[in-house]
Coordinates of C-alpha atoms in Angstrom, one line a residue:
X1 CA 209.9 -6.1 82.5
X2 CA 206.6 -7.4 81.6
X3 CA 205.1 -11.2 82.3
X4 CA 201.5 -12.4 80.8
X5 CA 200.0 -15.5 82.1
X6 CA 198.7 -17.3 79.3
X7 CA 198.7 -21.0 80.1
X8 CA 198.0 -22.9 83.4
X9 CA 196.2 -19.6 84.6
X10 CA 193.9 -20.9 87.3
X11 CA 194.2 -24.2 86.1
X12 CA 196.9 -26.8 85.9
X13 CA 197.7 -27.8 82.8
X14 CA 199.1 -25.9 79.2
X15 CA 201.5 -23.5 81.0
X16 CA 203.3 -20.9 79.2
X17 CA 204.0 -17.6 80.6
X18 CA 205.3 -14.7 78.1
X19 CA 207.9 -12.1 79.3
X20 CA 209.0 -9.0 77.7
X21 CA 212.4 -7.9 79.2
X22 CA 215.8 -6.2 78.1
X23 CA 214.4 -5.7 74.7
X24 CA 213.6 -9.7 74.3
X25 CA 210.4 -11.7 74.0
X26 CA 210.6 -15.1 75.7
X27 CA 208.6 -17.9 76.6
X28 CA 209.2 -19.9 80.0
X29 CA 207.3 -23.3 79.1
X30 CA 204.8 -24.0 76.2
X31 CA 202.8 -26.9 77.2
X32 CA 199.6 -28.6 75.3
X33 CA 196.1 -27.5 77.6
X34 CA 194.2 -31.0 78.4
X35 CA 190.4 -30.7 79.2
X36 CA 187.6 -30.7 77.1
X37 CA 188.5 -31.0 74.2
X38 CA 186.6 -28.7 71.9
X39 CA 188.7 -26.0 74.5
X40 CA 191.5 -28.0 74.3
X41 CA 191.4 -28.3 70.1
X42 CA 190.8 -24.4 70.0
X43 CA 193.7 -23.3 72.2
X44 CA 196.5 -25.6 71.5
X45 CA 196.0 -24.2 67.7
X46 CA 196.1 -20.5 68.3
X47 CA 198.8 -18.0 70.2
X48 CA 196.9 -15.1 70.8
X49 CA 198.5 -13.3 72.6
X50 CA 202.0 -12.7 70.6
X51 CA 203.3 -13.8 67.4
X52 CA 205.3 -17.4 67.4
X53 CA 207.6 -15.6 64.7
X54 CA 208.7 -12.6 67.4
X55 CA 209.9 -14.7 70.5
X56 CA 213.2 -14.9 70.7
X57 CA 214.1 -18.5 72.8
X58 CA 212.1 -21.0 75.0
X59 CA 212.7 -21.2 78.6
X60 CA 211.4 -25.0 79.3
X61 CA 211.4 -26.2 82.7
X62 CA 210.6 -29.9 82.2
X63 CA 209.7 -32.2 79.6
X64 CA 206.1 -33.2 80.2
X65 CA 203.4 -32.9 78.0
X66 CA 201.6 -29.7 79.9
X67 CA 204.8 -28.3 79.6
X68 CA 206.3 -29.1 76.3
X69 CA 203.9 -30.3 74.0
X70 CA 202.9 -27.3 72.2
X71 CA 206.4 -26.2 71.1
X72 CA 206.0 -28.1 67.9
X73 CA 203.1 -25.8 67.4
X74 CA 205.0 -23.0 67.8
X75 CA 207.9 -23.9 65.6
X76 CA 205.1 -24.8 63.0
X77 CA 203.6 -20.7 63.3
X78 CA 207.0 -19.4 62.8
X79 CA 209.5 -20.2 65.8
X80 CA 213.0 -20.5 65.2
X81 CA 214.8 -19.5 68.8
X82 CA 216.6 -21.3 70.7
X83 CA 215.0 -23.6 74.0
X84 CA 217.0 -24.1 76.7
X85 CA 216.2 -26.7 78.6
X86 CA 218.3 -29.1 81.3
X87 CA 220.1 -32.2 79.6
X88 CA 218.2 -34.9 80.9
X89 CA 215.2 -32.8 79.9
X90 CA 216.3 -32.5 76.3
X91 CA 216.9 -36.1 76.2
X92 CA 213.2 -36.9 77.7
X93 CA 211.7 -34.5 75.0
X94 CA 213.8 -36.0 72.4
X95 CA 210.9 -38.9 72.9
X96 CA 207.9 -37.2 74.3
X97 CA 207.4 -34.9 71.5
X98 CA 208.0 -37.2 68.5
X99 CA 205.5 -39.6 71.1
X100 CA 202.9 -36.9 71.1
X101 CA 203.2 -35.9 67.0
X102 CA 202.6 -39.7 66.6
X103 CA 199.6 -40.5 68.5
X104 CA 198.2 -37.7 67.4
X105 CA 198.2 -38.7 64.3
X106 CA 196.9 -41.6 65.0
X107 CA 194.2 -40.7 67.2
X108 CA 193.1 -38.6 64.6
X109 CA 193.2 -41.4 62.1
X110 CA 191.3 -43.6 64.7
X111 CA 188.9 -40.9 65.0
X112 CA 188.7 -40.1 61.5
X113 CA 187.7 -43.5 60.4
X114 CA 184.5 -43.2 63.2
X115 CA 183.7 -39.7 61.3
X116 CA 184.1 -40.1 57.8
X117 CA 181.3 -43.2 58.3
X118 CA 179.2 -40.8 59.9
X119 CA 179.5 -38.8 57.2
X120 CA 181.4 -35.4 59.5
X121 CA 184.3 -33.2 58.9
X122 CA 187.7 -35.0 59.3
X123 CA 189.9 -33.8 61.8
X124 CA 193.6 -32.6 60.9
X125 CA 196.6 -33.7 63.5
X126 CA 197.7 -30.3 65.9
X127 CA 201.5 -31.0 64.8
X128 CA 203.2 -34.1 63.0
X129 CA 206.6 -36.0 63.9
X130 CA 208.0 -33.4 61.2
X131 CA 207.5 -30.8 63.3
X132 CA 208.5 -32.7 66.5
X133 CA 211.9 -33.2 64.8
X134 CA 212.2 -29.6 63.5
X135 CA 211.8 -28.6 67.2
X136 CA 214.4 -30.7 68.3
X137 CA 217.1 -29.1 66.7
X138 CA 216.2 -26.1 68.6
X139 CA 217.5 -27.5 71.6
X140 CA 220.1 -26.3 73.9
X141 CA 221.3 -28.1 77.3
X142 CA 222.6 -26.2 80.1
X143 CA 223.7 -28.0 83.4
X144 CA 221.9 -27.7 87.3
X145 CA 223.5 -24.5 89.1
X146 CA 225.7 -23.4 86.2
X147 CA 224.5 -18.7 85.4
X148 CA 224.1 -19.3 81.6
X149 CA 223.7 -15.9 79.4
X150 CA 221.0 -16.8 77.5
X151 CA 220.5 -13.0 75.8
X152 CA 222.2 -9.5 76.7
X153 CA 221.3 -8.7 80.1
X154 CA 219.2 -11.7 80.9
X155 CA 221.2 -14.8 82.7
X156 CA 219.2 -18.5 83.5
X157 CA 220.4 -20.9 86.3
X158 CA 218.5 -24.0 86.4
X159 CA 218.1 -25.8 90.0
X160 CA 216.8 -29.3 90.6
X161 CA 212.8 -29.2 91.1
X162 CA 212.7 -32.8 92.1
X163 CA 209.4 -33.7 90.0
X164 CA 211.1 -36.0 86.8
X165 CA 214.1 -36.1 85.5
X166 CA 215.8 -33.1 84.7
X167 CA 213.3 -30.7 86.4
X168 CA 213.9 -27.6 86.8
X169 CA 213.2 -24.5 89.1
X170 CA 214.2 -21.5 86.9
X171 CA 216.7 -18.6 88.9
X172 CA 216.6 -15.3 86.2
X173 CA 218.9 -12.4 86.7
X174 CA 217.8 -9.5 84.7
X175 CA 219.3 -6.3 84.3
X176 CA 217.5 -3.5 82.6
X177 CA 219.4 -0.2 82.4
X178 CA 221.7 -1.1 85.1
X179 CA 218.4 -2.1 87.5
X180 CA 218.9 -5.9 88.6
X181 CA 215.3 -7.8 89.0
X182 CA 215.9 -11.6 89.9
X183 CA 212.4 -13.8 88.9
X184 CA 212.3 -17.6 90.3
X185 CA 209.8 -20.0 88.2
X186 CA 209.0 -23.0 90.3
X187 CA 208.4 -25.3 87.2
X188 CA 206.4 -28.2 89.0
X189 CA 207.8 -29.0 92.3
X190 CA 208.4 -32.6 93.7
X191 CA 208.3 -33.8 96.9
X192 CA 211.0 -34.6 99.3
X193 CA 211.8 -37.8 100.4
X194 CA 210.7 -39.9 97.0
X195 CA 212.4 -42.4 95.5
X196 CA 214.7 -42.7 92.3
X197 CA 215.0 -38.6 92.3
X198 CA 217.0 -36.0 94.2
X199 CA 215.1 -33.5 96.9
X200 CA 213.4 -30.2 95.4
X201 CA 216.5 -27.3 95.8
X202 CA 215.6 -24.0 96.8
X203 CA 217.0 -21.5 94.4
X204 CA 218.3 -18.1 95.8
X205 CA 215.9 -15.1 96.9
X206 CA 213.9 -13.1 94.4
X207 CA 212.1 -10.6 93.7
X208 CA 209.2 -12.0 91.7
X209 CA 208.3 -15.8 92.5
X210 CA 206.2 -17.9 89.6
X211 CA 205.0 -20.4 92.2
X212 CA 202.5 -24.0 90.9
X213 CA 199.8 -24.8 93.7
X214 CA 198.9 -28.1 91.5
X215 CA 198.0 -29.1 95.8
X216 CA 198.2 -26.1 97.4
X217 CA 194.8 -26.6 99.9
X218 CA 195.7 -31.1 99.8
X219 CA 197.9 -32.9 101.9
X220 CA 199.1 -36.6 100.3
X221 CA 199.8 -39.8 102.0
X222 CA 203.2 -40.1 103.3
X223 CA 205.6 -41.5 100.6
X224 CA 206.4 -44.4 102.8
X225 CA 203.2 -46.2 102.5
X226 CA 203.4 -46.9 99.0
X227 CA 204.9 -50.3 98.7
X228 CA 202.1 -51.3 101.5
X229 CA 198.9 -49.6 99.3
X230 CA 200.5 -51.3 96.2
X231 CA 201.2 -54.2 97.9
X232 CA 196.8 -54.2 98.6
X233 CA 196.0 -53.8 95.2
X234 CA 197.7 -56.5 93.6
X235 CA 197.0 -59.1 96.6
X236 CA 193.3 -58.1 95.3
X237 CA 193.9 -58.6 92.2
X238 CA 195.7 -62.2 93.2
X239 CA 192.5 -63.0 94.9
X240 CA 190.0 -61.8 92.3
X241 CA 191.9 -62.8 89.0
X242 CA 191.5 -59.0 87.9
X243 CA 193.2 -57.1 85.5
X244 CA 194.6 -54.1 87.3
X245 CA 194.5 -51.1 84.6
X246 CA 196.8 -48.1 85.5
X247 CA 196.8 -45.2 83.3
X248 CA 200.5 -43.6 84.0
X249 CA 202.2 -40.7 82.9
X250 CA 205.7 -42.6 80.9
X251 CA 208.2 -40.3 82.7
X252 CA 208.4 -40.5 86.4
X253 CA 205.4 -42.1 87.2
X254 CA 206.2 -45.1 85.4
X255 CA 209.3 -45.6 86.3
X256 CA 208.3 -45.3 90.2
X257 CA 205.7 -47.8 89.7
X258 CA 208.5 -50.2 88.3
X259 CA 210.8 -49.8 91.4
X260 CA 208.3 -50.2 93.9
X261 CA 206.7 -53.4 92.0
X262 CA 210.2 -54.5 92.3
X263 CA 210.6 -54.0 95.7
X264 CA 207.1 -55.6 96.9
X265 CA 208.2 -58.6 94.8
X266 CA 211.7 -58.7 96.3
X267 CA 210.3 -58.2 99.8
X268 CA 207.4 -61.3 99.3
X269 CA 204.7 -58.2 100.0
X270 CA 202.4 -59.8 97.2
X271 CA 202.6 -63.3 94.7
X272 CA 204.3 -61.6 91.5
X273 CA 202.1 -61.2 89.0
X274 CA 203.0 -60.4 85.6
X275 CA 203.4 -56.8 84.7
X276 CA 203.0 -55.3 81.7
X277 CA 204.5 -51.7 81.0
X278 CA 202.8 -51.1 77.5
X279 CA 203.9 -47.7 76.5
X280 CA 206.7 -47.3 73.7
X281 CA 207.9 -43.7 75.2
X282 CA 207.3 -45.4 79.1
X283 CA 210.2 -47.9 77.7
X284 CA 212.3 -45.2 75.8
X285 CA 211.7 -43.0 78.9
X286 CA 213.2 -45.9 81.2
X287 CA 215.7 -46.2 78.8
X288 CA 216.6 -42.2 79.3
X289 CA 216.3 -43.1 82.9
X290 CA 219.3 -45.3 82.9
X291 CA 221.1 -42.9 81.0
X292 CA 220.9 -40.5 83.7
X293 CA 221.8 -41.7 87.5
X294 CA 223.6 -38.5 87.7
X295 CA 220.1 -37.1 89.0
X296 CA 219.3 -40.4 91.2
X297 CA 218.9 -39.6 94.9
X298 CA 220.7 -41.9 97.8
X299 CA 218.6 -44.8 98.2
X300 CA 218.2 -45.7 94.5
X301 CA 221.7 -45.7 94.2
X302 CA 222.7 -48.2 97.2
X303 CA 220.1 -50.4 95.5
X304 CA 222.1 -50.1 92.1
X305 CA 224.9 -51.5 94.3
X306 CA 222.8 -54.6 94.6
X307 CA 221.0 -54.7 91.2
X308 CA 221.7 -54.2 87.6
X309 CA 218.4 -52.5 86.7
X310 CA 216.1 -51.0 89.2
X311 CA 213.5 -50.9 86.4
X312 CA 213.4 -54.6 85.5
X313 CA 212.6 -58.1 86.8
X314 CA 211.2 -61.5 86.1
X315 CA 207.6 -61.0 86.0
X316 CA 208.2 -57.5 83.7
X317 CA 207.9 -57.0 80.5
X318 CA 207.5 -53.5 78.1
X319 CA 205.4 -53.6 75.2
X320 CA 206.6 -51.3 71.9
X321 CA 204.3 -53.2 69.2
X322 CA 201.0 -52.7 68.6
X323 CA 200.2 -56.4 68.3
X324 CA 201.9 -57.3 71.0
X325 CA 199.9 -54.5 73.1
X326 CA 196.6 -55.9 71.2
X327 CA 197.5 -59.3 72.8
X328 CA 196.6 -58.3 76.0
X329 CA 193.2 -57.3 75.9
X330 CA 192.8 -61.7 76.1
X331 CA 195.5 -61.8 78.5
X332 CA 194.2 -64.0 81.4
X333 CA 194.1 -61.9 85.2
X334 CA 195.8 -61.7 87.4
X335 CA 197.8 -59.3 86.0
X336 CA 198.6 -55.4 85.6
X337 CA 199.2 -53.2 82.8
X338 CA 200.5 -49.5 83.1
X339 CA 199.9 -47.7 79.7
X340 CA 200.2 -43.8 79.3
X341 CA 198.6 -41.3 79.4
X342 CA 198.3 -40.4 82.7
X343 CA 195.0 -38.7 82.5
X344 CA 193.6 -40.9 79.8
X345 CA 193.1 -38.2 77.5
X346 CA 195.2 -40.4 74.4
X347 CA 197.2 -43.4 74.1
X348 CA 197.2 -47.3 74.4
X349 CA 195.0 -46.5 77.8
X350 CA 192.1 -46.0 75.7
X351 CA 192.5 -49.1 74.8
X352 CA 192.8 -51.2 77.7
X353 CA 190.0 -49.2 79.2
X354 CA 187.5 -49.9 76.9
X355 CA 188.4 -53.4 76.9
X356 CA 188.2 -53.8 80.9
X357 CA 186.4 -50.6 82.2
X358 CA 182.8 -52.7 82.5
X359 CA 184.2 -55.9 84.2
X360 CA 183.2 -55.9 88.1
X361 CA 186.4 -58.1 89.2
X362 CA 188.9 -55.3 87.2
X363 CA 190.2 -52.4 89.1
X364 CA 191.4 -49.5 87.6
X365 CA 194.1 -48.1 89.9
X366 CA 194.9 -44.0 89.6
X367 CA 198.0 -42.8 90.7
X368 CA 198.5 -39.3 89.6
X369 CA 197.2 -35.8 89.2
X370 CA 193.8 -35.5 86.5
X371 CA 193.2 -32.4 85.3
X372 CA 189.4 -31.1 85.5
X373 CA 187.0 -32.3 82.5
X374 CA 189.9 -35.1 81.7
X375 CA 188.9 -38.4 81.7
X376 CA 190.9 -39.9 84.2
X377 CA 189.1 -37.0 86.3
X378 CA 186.2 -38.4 85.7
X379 CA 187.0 -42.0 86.3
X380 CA 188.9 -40.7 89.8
X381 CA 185.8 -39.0 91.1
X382 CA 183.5 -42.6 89.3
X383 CA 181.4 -40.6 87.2
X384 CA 179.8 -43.6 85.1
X385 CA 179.0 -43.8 82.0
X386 CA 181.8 -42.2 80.5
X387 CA 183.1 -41.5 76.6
X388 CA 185.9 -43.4 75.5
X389 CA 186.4 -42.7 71.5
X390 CA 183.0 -41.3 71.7
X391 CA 181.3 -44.3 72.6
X392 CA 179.4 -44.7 75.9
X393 CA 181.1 -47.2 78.7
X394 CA 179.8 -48.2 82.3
X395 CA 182.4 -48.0 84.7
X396 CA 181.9 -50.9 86.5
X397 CA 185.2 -51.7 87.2
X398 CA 187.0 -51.1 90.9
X399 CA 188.4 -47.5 90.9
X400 CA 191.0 -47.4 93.6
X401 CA 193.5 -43.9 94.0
X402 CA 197.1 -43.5 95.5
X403 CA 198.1 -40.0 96.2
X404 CA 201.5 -41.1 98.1
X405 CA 203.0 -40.9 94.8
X406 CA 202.6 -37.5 93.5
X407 CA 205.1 -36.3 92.2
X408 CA 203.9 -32.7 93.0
X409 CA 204.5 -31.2 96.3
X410 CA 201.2 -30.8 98.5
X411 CA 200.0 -27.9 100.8
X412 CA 202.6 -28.3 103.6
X413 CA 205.6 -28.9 101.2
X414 CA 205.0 -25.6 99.3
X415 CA 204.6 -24.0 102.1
X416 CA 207.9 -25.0 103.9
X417 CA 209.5 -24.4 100.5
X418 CA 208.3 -21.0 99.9
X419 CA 208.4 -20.0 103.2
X420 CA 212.5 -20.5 102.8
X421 CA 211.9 -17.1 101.1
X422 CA 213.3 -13.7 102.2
X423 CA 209.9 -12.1 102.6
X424 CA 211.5 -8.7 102.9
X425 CA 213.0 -9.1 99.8
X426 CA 209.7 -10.8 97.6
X427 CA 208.1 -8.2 96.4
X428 CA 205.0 -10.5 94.6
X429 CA 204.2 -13.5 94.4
X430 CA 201.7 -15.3 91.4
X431 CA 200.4 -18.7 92.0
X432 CA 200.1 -20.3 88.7
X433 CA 199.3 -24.2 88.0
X434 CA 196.2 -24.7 90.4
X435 CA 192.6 -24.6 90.6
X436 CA 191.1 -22.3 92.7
X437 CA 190.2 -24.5 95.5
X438 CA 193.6 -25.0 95.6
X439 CA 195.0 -22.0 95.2
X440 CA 192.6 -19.3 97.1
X441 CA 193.8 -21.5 100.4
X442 CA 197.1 -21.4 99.5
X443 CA 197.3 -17.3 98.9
X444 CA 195.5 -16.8 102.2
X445 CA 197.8 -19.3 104.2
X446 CA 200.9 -17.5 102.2
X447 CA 199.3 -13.8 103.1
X448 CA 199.1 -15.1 107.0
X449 CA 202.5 -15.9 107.1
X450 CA 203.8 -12.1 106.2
X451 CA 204.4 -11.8 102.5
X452 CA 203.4 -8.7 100.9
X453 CA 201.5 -9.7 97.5
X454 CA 199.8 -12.9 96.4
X455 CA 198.1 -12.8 93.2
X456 CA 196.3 -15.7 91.2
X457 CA 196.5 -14.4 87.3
X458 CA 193.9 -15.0 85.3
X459 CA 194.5 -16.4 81.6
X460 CA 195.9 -13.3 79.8
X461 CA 196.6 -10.9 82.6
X462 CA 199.3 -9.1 82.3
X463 CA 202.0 -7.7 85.3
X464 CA 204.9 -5.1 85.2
X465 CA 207.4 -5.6 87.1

């Protein structure tokens, strides 16, 4: 058995591992790379380390974009496997990836328009909704904790990661010539004790462990004190008249933004303001959401017993047209608007940045992971000016950051997960998913505690196992 690391190799996002194993060629994920983007153009278009036409299926672990967004690429060099994926994860890409084909395309048209003026080459899209939806008949559901043959001598059981909905930590029994090997693939672990979703599950013992380190030298704020640090920000705004602007990834994030909005306003924690959710895949997400409470953990559901819709309320409202969403750059403050994408690398957030990043009483509020060289990296650490459509902005706005709702496990909840781990048993161990200021910590603290082999891969380095 042979693995490459090709994607989220000492970095977080575009994961995609390739294995070689009982005569098969398989990916496990196949996620778009977000950074700079002259990178980020050049290896979302190219696969070179294997041929797109020789794998035989897709492994996909959840649906979000660092994760899923290059399989229309794939299918568009040749691809015609199967991807098996968890239900509620086929659902979610159902919308992320014909989401992702279409602002592409429009980004590019938005883009274009700027270029051709100037007189410079025209871009061309990475994939288009026809690709999207020749991908998604590729797609095959399997259910949590059910062994699933997925090829001769290669068997997938999918186990509840905790991060979105329909996560997945990836058990793999493979035999080769009567020799069992059993690899685990974290996917992207959540953290315990969240709302809306389940715990992280522990799958069984393995051999080889593909383990994320997204926060593997950073400890978040407990989960507990979100309501109160939300609860802050919008008093603020109250007081100031701002605009809160919140760029949010549409699955998970948003929808734990909703519920916890709901429950400040139900609790009288801060005046309710009107909230604006102006995203078309946040709503269709939400929508998925509801269609799903099968993966709901306790506390969400006694709160169903009470309410209809945990993800709706007075002083809500989701925005799917574009002039309504144009509407609101004249909307009056106090009020919030959550628009995707999380690290404000595409998307209606462009938008609502440019239109509010240079106002003193606005506050941009981050809530979630920004990958290095993105630019919601570089409004978290309040670089200013910064390039929005490749114009110049100051950032003049407030920039406040909550951590305490990650959905990524931090440096003491990977550890007390992989620690669960028969250490007699784990032969290696590659940390994958992470920057190295995250990860070198992490593979020390993990060699201290007794296991045998940490390694951090490096784009393209290949293992046998």
């Amino acid at each position: 058995m042979k693995i490459q690391f090709i994607g989220a190799a000492q970095t977080v996002t575009g994961s995609m591992h390739y294995v070689e194993a009982c005569g098969k060629k398989f990916l496990i994920d196949c996620g778009l790379y977000q950074g700079k983007r002259k990178l980020a153009f050049e290896l979302n278009r190219t696969f070179e380390y294997f041929n797109p036409e020789e794998i035989d299926f897709v492994i996909l672990s959840h649906a979000h974009i660092d994760h899923s967004g290059n399989l229309p690429t794939l299918v568009k060099k040749g691809f015609n496997g199967k991807i098996f994926a968890t239900f509620a994860t086929r659902d979610l890409a159902s919308i992320m990836l014909l989401d992702s084909a279409h602002i592409q395309e429009k980004d590019v048209e938005y883009v274009n328009k700027k270029r051709k003026k100037r007189g410079q080459n025209l871009f061309e899209p990475l994939y288009t909704q026809t690709d999207a939806r020749q991908t998604l008949e590729l797609f095959v559901g399997i259910n949590y904790h059910r062994e699933f043959e997925i090829a001769p001598g290669i068997k997938l059981t999918f186990f509840d990661a905790g991060h979105i909905l329909g996560s997945a930590s990836l058990f793999l029994t493979i035999n080769e010539n009567g020799t069992l090997k059993h690899l685990g693939f974290s996917g992207d672990l959540g953290r315990p004790n969240l709302p809306i979703l389940r715990d992280p599950e522990k799958i069984p013992d393995v051999d080889y462990y593909i383990c994320e380190s997204t926060y593997g030298n950073k400890t978040h704020d407990n989960p507990k004190d979100t309501e109160i640090k939300l609860a802050e920000v919008i008093n603020l705004a109250w007081e100031r008249k701002s605009k809160i602007i919140v760029p949010a990834f549409s699955v998970g994030r948003t929808q734990e933004l909703v519920y916890a909005i709901h429950r400040i306003f139900e609790n009288k924690m801060a005046p309710e303001i009107r909230i604006y959710v102006d995203s078309p895949l946040s709503v269709n997400a939400t929508e998925i959401f509801r269609l799903h409470p099968e993966c709901f953990d306790f506390e969400i559901s006694q709160f169903l017993v009470n309410h209809k819709d945990p993800f709706g309320f007075d002083k809500l409202t989701y925005i799917k047209d574009v002039e309504d969403s144009k509407k609101l750059n004249t909307a009056p403050g106090p009020c919030m608007i959550i628009s995707s994408s999380g690290m404000c690398e595409s998307g209606r957030i462009l938008h609502h940045l440019a239109n509010n990043i240079e106002n003193p009483d606005n506050i941009i509020l981050m809530v979630g992971y920004t990958a290095e060289n993105t630019l919601g990296r570089k409004i978290t650490e309040k670089q200013s000016p910064v390039k929005i459509f490749g114009d110049e902005y100051q950032l003049n706005a407030e920039v406040r950051v909550m951590d305490s709702l990650s959905a990524h496990a931090d440096a003491r909840e990977l550890f007390d997960y992989v620690s669960r781990f028969d250490k007699s048993r784990l032969r290696k161990i590659f940390l994958v998913h992470g920057e190295s200021e995250q990860q070198i910590p992490f593979k020390s603290k993990l060699l201290n505690a007794g296991f045998k082999s940490v390694e951090i891969p490096e784009r393209g380095y290949s293992a046998e196992l």
